[in-house]
Amino acid sequence: MSELKIYNTLARDKQTFSPIEPGKVRLYVCGMTVYDYCHIGHARVLVVFDMVQRWLRASGYDVTYVRNITDIDDKIIKRALENGESIGQLTDRFIAAMNEDAGALGVQRPDHEPRATRYVPQMLELIGKLEKNGLAYKASDGDVNYSVRDFPGYGKLSGKSLDDLRAGERVDVNTGKRDPLDFVLWKAAKEGEPAEAKWDSPWGCGRPGWHIECSAMSSDLLGDHFDIHGGGQDLQFPHHENEIAQSEGAHQHTFVNYWMHNGFVRIDNEKMSKSLGNFFTIRDVLQKYDAEVLRFFILRAHYRSPLNYSDAHLDDARQALTRLYTALKDVPPEAGGLVADEAHAQRFAEALNDDFNTPVAISVLFELANEVNRSRSPQQARQLKALAGILGLLQRAPADYLKGGVPASGGLDEAGIEALIAARKAAKQGRDFAEADRIRAQLTDAGIILEDKPGGLTEWRRA
Ligand SMILES: [Zn+2]
């Protein structure tokens, strides 16, 4: 069997993967900041690293997968105040929504999903170490900052010198930073901030900066040196550069061996942004498309390539997935028996071992589906289902997909309806009545009538 090669951002090269501890992989991925619904950029991170951990496990590794949850930051504080709810209510609600969206996309739960607010003591300890090592200082505005010029390796992930990086920074005159690239480790509390957003520290009352949470949580759950760190390409600088500066600055040795970054999502060839009006949440997309179609669409592109979202591409993905399910519908895989054809399995593995080349792996599935259509062999159908399962695809009964997968409205199954009703209830509890109305309208469009009963219960029937 071929060896796994991973494109390592730090080396700017594909490298043979060699774990720190034989047979084990420790993987950390930067997760969501939970103040709103996940968008399709989030869907890509969720699905890509779900595929990565599935392939590592399928290759026989004992994987510990950590994906953190940022449940304290400026946007969260602001949104909770706007909504008139507590930070805990807001973040609990959006963590539940995130898990629901991830579940719909066939994303397996990571082994650990640490929340930043539960790791403040570990963060304070790390900041203390940095101060002791001469890498942190308390500024005139009360914040504790990281001093980048005192860390010799700063810029190694982005491959840029301090001067290059500085040229891209806006100089903010209102902070106590010694260098425009210095970043905050501990933010001094400000007037009017809720008690939930404040912790005592040796540097005064305040809250952690964003970057420090990942250094503290990864170290606590995976150790000071681990195998793979992943995230979206937008996190490469400054977030991941800062994580390296913190962790290596505190522990004085290598932090992570392989850095993986997935590419951007674009919408109709434009940057996705709220101001351009082309911003889609996962929920928006799932109103029109089956969740497995979205997963398939994401995996059909290589994870490092830009992914261009458009209705035409999603329609195309739906048709392609329909072809695969149709092969399984016409030749149901029988239980038991050995895999008939090693050649396909081997090419599938070679593709994934080549820096998780899912487009090639999926092309092997299509070849196999063509074979199934020709041979009518239940063994080959079984192999198609087994290989696709490694990517989290083709695991439903073909009839279920084919019923729901063709034009969207009315294609909701019972679980989908229940999930939407739960999401509507959560939206109402969070006083997001626009979202609650939107979900009701979506269900009405799909021919589902809701009846709200006393005690917060909702019953439904088909029109
Ligand atoms: Zn992070």
PDB file of C-alpha atoms and ligand atoms in Angstrom, residues 28 30 68 210-211 214 229 235 239-240 243, ligand 1:
ATOM      1  CA  TYR A  28      -6.385  19.652  15.888  1.00  0.00           C
ATOM      2  CA  CYS A  30      -9.782  25.372  14.465  1.00  0.00           C
ATOM      3  CA  ASN A  68     -12.446  23.654  19.330  1.00  0.00           C
ATOM      4  CA  TRP A 210      -8.544  34.453  20.335  1.00  0.00           C
ATOM      5  CA  HIS A 211      -5.160  32.973  19.399  1.00  0.00           C
ATOM      6  CA  CYS A 214      -6.023  27.215  20.488  1.00  0.00           C
ATOM      7  CA  HIS A 229      -3.056  21.113  12.706  1.00  0.00           C
ATOM      8  CA  LEU A 235      -6.458  31.288   9.333  1.00  0.00           C
ATOM      9  CA  HIS A 239      -4.036  33.050  13.573  1.00  0.00           C
ATOM     10  CA  HIS A 240      -1.825  30.015  12.951  1.00  0.00           C
ATOM     11  CA  GLU A 243      -0.411  29.906  17.573  1.00  0.00           C
TER      12      GLU A 243
HETATM   13 ZN    ZN B   1      -7.168  28.124  16.172  1.00  0.00          ZN
END
